[in-house]
Short mmCIF file of C-alpha atoms in Angstrom, two decimals:
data_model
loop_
_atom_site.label_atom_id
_atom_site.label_comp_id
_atom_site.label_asym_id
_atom_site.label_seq_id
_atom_site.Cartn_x
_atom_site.Cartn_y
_atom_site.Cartn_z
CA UNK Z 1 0.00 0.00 0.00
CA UNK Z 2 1.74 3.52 -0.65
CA UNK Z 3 1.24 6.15 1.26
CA UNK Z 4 2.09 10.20 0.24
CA UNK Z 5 2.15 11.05 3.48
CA UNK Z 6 5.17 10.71 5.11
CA UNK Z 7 4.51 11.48 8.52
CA UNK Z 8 3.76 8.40 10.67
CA UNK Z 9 0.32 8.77 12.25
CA UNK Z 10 0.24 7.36 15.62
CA UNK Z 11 -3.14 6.29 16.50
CA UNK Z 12 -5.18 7.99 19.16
CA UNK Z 13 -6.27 6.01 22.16
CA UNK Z 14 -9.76 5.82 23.65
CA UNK Z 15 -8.75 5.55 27.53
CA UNK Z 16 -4.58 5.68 29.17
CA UNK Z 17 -2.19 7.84 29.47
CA UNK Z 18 0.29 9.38 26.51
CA UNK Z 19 3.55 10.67 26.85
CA UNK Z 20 4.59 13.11 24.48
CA UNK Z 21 7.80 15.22 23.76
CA UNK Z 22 10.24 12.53 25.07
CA UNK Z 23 13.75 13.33 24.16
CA UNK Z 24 14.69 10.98 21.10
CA UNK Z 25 17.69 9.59 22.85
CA UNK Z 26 16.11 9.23 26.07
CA UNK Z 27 13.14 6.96 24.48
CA UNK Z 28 14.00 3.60 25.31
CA UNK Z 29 15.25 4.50 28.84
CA UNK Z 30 12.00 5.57 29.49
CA UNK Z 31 10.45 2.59 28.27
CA UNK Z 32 13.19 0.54 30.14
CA UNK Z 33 12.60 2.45 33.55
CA UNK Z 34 8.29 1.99 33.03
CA UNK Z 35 8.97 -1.32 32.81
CA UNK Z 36 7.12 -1.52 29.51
CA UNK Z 37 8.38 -4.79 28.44
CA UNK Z 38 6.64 -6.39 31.26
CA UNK Z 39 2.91 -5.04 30.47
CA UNK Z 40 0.21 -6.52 28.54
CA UNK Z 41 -1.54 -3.50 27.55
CA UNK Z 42 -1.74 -2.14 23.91
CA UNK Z 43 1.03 -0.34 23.72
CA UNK Z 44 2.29 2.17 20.97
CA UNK Z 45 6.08 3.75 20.70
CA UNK Z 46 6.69 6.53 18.12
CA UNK Z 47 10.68 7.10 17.99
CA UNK Z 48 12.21 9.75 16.20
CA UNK Z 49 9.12 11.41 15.00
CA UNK Z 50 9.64 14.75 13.92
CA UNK Z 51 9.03 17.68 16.32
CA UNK Z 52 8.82 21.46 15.80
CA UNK Z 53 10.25 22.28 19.22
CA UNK Z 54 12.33 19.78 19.52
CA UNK Z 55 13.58 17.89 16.47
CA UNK Z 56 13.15 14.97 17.01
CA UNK Z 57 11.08 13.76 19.74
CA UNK Z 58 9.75 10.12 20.78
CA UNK Z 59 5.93 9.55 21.89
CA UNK Z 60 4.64 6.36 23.83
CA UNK Z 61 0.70 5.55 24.19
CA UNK Z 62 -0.23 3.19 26.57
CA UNK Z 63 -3.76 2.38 26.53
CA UNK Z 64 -5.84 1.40 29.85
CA UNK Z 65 -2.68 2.32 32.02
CA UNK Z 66 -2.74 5.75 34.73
CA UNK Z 67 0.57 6.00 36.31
CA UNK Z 68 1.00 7.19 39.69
CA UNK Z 69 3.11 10.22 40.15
CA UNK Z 70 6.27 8.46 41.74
CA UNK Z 71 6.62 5.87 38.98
CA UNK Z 72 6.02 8.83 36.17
CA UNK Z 73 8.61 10.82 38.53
CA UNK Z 74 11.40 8.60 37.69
CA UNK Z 75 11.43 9.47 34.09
CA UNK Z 76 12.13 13.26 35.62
CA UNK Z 77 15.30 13.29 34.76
CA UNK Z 78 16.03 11.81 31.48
CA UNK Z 79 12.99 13.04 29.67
CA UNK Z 80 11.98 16.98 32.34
CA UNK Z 81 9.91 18.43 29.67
CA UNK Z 82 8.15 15.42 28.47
CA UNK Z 83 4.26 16.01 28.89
CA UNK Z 84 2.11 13.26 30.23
CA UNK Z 85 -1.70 13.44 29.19
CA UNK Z 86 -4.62 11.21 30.66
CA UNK Z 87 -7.13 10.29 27.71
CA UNK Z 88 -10.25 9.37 28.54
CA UNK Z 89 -12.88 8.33 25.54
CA UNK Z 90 -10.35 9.85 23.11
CA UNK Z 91 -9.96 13.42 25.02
CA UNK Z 92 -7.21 14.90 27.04
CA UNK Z 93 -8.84 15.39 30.65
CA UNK Z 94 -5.78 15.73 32.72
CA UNK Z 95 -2.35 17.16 32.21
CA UNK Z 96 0.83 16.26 34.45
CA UNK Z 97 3.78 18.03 34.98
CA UNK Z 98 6.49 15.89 36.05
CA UNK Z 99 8.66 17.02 38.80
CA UNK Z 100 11.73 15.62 40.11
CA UNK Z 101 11.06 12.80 42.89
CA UNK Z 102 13.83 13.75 46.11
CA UNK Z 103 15.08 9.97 45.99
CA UNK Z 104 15.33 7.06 43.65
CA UNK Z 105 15.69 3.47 44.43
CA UNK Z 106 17.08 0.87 42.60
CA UNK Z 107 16.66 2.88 39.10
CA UNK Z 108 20.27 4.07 38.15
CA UNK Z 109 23.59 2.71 38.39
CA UNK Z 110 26.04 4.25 40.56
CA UNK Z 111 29.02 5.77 38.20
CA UNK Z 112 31.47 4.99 40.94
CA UNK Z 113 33.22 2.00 39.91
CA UNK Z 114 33.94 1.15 43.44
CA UNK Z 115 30.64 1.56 45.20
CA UNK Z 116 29.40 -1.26 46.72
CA UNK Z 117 26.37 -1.72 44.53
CA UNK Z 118 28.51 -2.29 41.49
CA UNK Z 119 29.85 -5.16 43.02
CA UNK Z 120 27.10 -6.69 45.28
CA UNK Z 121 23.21 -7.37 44.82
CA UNK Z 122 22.22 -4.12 47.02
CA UNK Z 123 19.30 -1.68 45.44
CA UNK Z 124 20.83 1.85 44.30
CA UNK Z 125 19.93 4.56 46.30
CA UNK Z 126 20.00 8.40 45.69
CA UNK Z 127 18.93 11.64 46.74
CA UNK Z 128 18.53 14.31 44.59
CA UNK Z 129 20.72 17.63 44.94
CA UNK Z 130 20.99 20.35 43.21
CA UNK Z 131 24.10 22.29 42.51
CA UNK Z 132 24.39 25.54 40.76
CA UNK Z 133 22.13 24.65 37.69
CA UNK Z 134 22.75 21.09 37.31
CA UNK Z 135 20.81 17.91 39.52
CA UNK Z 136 23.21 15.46 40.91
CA UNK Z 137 22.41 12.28 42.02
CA UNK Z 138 24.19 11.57 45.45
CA UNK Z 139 24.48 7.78 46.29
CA UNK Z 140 24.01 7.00 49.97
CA UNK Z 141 26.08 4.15 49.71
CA UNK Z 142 29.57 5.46 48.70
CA UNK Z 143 28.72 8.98 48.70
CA UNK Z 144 29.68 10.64 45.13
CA UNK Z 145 27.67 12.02 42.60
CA UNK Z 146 26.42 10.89 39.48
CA UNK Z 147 25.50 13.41 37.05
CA UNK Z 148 22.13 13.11 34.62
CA UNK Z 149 24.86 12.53 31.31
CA UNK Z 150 26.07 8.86 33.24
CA UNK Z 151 22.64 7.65 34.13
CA UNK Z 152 22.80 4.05 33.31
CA UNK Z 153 19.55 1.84 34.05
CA UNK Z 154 19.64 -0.88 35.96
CA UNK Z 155 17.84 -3.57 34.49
CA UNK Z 156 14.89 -4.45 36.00
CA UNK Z 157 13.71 -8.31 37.00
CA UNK W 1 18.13 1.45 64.86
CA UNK W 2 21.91 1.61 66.93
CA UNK W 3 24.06 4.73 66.20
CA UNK W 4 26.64 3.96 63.64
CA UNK W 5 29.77 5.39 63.01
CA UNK W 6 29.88 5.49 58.77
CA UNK W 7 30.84 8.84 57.88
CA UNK W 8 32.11 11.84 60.06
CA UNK W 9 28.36 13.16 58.76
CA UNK W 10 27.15 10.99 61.10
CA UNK W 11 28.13 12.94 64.59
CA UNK W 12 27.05 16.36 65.52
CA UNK W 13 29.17 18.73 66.97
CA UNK W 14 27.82 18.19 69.90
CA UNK W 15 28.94 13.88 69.42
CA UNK W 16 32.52 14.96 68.09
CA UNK W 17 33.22 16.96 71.41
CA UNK W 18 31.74 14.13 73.52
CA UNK W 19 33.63 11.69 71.92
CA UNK W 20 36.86 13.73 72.42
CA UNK W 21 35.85 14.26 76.31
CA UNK W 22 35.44 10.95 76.48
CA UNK W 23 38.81 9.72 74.85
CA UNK W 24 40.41 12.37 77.15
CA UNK W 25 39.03 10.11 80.52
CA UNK W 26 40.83 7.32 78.83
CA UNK W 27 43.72 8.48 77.97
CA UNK W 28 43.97 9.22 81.56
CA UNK W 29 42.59 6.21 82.81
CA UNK W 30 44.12 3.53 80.31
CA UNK W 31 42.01 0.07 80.93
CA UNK W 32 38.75 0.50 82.63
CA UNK W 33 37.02 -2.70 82.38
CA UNK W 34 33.20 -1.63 81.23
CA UNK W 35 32.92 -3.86 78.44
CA UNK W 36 34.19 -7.34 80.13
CA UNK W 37 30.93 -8.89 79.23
CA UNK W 38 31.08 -7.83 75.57
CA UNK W 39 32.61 -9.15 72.20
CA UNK W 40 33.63 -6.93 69.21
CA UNK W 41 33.96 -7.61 65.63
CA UNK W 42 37.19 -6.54 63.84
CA UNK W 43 36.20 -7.41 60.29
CA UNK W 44 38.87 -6.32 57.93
CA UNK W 45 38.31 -7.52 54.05
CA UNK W 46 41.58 -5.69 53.41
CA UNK W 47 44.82 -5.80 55.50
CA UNK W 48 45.27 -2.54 57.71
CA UNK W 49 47.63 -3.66 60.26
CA UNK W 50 48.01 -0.31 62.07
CA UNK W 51 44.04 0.46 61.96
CA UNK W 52 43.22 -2.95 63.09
CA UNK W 53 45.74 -3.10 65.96
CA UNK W 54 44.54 0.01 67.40
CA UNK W 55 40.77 -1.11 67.45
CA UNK W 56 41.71 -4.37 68.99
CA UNK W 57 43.67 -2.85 71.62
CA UNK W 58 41.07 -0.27 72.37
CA UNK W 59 38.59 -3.13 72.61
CA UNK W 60 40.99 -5.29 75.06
CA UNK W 61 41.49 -2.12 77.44
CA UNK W 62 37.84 -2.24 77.60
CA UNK W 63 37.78 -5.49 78.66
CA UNK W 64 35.63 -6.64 75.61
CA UNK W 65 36.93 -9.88 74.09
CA UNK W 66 37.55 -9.31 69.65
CA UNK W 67 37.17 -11.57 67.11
CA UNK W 68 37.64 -11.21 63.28
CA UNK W 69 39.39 -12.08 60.31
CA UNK W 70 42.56 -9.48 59.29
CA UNK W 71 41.92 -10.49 55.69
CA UNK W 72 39.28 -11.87 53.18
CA UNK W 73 41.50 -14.84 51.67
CA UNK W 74 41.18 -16.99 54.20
CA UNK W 75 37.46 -16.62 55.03
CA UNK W 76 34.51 -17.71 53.07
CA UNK W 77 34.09 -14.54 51.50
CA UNK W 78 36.87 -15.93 49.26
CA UNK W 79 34.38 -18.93 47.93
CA UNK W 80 31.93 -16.01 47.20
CA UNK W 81 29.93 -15.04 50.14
CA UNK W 82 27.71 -12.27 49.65
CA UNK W 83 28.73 -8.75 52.53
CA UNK W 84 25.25 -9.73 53.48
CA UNK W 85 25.42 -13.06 54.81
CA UNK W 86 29.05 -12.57 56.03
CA UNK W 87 27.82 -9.37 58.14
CA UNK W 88 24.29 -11.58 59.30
CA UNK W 89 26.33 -14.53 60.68
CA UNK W 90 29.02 -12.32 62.45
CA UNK W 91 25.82 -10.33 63.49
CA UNK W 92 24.45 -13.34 66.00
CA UNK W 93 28.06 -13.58 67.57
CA UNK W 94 29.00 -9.89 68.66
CA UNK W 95 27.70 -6.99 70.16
CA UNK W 96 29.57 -4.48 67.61
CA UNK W 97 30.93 -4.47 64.47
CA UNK W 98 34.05 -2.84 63.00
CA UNK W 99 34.64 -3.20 59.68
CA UNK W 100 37.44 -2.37 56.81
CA UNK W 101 36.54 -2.92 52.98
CA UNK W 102 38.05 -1.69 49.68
CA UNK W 103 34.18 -1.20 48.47
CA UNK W 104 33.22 2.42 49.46
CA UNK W 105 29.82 2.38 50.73
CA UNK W 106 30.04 -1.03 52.19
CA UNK W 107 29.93 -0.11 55.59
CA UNK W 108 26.90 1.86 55.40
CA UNK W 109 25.22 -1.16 53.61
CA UNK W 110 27.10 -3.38 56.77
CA UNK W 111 24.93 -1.24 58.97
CA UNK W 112 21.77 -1.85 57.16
CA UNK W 113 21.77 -5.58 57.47
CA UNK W 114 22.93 -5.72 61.00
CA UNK W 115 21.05 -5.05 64.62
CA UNK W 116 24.03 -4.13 66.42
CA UNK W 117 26.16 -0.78 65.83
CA UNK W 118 28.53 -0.97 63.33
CA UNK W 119 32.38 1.82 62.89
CA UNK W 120 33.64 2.26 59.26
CA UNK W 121 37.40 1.43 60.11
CA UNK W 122 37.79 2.59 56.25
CA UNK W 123 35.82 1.69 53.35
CA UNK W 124 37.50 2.40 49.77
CA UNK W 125 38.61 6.19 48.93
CA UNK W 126 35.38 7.16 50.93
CA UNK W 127 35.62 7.32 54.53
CA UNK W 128 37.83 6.90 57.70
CA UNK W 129 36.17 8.45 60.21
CA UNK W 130 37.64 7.01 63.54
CA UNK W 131 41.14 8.50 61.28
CA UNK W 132 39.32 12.24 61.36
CA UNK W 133 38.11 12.13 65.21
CA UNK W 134 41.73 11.16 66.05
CA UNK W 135 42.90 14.26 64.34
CA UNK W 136 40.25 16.47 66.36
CA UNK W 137 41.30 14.86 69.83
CA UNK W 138 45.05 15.44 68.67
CA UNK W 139 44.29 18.92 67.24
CA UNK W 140 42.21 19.81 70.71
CA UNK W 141 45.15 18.15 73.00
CA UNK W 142 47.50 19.80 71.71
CA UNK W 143 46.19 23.12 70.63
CA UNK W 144 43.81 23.58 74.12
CA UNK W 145 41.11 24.54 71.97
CA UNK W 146 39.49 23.66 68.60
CA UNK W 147 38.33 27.20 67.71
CA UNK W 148 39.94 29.68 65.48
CA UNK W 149 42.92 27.57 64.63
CA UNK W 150 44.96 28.35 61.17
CA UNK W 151 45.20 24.63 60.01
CA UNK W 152 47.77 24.08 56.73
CA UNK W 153 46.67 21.06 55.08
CA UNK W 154 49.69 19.92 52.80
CA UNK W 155 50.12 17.41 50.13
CA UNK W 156 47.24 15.67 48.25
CA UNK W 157 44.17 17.70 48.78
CA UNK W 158 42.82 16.08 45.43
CA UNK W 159 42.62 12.59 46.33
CA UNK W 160 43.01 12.60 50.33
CA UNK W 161 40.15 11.71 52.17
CA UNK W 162 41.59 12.39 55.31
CA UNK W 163 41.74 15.61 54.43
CA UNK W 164 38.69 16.10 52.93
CA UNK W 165 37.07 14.84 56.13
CA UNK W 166 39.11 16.93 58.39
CA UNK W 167 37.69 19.95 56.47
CA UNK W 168 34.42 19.04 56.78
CA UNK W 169 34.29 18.15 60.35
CA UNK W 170 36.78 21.42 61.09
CA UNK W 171 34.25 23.89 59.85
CA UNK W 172 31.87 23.13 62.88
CA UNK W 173 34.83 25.74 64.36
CA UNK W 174 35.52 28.34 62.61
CA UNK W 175 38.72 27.89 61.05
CA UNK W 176 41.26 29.47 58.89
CA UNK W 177 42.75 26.91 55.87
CA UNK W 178 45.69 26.69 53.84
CA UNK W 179 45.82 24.40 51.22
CA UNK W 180 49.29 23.58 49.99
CA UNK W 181 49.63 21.73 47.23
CA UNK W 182 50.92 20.96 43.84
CA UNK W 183 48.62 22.32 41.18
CA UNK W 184 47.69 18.94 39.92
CA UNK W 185 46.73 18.03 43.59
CA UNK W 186 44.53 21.17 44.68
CA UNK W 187 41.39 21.05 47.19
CA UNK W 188 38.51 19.96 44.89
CA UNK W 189 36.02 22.81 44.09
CA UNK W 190 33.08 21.51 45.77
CA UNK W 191 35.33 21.41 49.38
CA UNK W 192 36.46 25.22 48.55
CA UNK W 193 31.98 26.06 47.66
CA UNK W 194 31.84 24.16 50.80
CA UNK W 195 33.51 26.59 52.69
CA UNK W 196 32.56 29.82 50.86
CA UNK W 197 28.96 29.06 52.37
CA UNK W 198 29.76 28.44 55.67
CA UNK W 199 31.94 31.74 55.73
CA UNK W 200 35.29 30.11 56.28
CA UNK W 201 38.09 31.51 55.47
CA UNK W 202 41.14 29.75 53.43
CA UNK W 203 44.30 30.63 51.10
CA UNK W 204 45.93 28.54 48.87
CA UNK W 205 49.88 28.00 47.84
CA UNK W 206 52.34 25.85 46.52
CA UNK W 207 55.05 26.67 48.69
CA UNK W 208 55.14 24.66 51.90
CA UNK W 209 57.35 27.01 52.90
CA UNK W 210 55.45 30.71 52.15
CA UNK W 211 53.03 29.67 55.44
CA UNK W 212 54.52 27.48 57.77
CA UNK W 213 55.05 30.70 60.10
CA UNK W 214 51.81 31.61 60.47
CA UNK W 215 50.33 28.15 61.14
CA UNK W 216 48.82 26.35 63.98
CA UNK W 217 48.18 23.07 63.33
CA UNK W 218 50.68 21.47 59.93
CA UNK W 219 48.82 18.35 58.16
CA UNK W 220 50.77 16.65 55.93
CA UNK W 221 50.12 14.13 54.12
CA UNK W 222 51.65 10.90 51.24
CA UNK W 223 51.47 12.27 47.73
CA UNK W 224 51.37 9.49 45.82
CA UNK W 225 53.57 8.39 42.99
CA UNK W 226 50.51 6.96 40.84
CA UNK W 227 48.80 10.05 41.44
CA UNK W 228 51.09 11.39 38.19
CA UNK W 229 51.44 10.52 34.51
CA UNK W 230 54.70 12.01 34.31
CA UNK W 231 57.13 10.13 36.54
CA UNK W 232 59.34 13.30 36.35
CA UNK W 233 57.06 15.90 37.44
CA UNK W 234 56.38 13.36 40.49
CA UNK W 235 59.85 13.57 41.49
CA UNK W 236 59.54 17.51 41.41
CA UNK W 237 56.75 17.47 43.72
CA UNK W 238 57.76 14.75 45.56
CA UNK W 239 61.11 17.01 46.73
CA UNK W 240 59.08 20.33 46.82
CA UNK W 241 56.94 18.86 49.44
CA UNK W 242 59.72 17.74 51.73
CA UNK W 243 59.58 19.14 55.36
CA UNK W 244 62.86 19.90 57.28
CA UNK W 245 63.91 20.76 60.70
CA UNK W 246 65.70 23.47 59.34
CA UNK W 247 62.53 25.23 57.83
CA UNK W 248 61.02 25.73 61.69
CA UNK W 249 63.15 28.18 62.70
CA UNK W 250 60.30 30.95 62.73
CA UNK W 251 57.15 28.79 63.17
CA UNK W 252 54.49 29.65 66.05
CA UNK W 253 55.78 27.96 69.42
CA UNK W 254 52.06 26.23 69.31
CA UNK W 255 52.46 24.83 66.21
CA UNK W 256 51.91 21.21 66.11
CA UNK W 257 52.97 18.84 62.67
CA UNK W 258 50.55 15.96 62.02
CA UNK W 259 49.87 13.10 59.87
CA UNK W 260 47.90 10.20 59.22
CA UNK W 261 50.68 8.37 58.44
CA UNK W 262 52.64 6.06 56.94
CA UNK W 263 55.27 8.61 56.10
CA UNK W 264 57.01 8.00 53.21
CA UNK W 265 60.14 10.72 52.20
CA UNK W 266 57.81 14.25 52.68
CA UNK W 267 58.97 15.16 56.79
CA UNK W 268 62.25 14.50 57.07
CA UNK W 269 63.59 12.14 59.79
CA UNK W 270 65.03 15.36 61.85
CA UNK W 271 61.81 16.88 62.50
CA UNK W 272 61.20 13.55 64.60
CA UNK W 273 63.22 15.42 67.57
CA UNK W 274 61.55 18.83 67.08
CA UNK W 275 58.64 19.78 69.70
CA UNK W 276 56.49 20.22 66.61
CA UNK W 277 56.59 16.72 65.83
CA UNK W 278 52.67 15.18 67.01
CA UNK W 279 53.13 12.09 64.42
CA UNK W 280 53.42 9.64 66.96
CA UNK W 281 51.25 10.56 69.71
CA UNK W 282 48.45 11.41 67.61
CA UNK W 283 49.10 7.27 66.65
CA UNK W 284 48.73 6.57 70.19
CA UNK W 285 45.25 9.04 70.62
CA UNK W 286 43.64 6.72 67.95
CA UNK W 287 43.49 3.90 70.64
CA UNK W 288 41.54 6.43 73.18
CA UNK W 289 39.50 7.81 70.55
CA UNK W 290 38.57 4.26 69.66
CA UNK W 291 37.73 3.75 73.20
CA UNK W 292 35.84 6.39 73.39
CA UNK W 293 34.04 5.49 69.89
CA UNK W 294 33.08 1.69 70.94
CA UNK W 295 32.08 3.01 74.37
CA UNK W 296 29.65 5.39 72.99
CA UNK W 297 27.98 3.50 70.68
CA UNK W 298 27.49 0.46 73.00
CA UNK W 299 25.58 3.01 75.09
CA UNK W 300 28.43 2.68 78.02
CA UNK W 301 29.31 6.89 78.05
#
């Protein structure tokens, strides 16, 4: 079948939750860190669609799904200007801002080589600081930073 | 939860200046048998000889009885025990814990799996903080005082975490710094924002000499040879950073010359028979500070 048009439609849901303006690069980490994989919902991902603001932007579409705020919290900071929209019977009745959650647990890696949860079965933890203009993530284990450019995932079970 | 002893964080101003009343009772007062009904841990997954002497020895004047391991190759850590089970079996045997590990952070996850108190006798490049409450009570003894003290921290201010540690729990007391160092080897910036917000004072140099007159307290410390990619520039530093008797001739009379050791080359053997020279006595205060530390945490002062 051709098609002229070359943008790719995504289809619109009838009741879940979309998240929009996802930083290309940062698309799969946020499907990694929602644990998409896992769920049986219907389940769209646009990547690299093309964006007027930003480029290139991703898009995911979960249908049937409402997050809670801490789970949609830990996508703060790969994807902070991503916009999350609840759809219900194909309108937009609720927008969320996502704001950055003062801890995560068990999401990121620790950059420090020789922190203890690099080497042993022990759930990251962080808080969140903020220094000058940039947010750091402090490990409570071996106490350095990791900044948001080294965020590795850590796969989840 | 116990009190733990992880990071220098961990005690208030108002703990640091107990501990170091405390310590001075026993340094006075050398074996007082509180603990005879109570066995430590000394738990040391990498060799420390000096470290885990003076814990053991501070336990033993306490009367507590110590067991432990001095290194993981002989234990079952070695046929791949997880920290957690090794720290949950010594956990039903002992009333406190004191461990060593190259990991940094694994003490603070040691306290986390245990019910009884546990003191970070060193974990990794991150903390030593029985090594910084030692360098209070030996700043304090010999100064008569904590406040308003000019303290010259010398050597690697990059990488040391004694010093770093020092700084931290130094600023509780309003205190002038230097910081003399190589320039590959200066304070960090977030230790110098540190102390821009708590309104402390400090000065930097690369001259060990330009300051040592107008000092209170001298820290020196090891600057590594693996610290530098050029072997030659190592043995620049290396010689720059050499202290001498003759270079005391106009220091304070209160100044005092301290550090963590093992000393390799930077103080000269002749300083040894200077009254400046702390080196060796602030060894010794470890053991009464440990006291002290052990003591507290078991709930005994």
């Amino acid at each position: 079948m051709e098609q002229k048009d070359k943008h790719l439609k995504v289809t619109a849901i009838k009741n879940g939750t979309v998240l929009d303006h996802i930083p290309a690069e940062s698309l799969f980490k946020v499907i990694d860190i929602l644990n998409l994989s896992k769920r049986s919902n219907q389940i769209t991902i646009g990547s690299n669609l093309d964006s007027r603001s930003m480029g290139k932007k991703g898009i995911i579409k979960i249908s049937e799904h409402f997050f809670e705020d801490e789970e949609i919290g830990e996508i703060a900071l790969i994807a902070p200007n991503a916009t999350i929209n609840i759809i219900r019977d194909y309108e937009v009745v609720e927008k969320k801002i996502i704001s950055i959650p003062e801890s995560f647990v068990g999401i990121f890696r620790c950059m420090n080589p020789m922190c203890v949860t690099n080497h042993q079965d022990i759930p990251t933890k962080f808080t969140t600081v903020r220094e000058r203009d940039e947010v750091l993530l402090l490990c409570h284990y071996c106490e350095k930073t990791t900044d948001t450019r080294n965020l590795k995932i850590v796969s989840k079970k | 939860m116990p009190k733990n002893l992880i990071s220098i964080h961990d005690f208030s101003k108002k703990e640091i200046l107990h501990i170091v009343d405390i310590a001075e009772d026993f340094e006075k007062n050398k074996s007082q048998n509180i603990l005879n009904d109570k066995v430590v841990a000394c738990i040391f997954f990498e060799p420390s000889t000096r470290t885990r002497l003076s814990f053991e020895t501070a336990a033993n004047r306490l009367g507590a009885r110590v067991i432990g391991f001095a290194d993981a190759a002989n234990t079952s850590i070695a046929k791949g025990e997880s920290l957690k089970d090794t720290i949950k079996m010594v956990s039903n045997y002992v009333d406190i814990i004191v461990i060593r590990h190259p990991l940094e952070g694994a003490a603070r996850y040691a306290s986390e799996v245990t019910p009884v108190p546990v003191i970070n006798a060193g974990d990794g490049a991150n903390q030593h903080p029985t090594q910084t409450m030692l360098d209070i009570y030996s700043i304090n003894k010999t100064q008569g005082r904590l406040d308003d003290l000019t303290i010259n921290l010398v050597g690697d201010l990059k990488y040391g975490r004694t010093v770093h540690s020092l700084l931290q729990a130094m600023s509780y007391f309003s205190p002038h710094f230097i910081f003399t160092s190589p320039e590959e080897l200066k304070m960090p910036l977030e230790y110098k924002r540190f102390l821009k917000d708590q309104g402390i004072s400090y000065t930097e140099t690369r001259q060990l000499s330009e300051y040592l007159d107008s000092t209170d307290i001298l820290y020196m410390t090891r600057v590594q040879q693996e610290r530098f990619n050029d072997p030659i520039e190592y043995e620049n530093v290396k010689n720059v950073y050499r202290l001498e008797a003759s270079m005391l001739s106009n220091v304070r009379d209160n100044l005092k010359i301290l550090h963590p050791l093992p000393r390799v080359n930077e103080i000269a053997a002749d300083v040894d028979d200077t009254p400046y020279a702390y080196y060796f006595k602030q060894a010794e205060n470890g053991m009464y500070v440990r006291m002290a530390i052990i003591a507290y945490l078991l709930g005994y002062r």
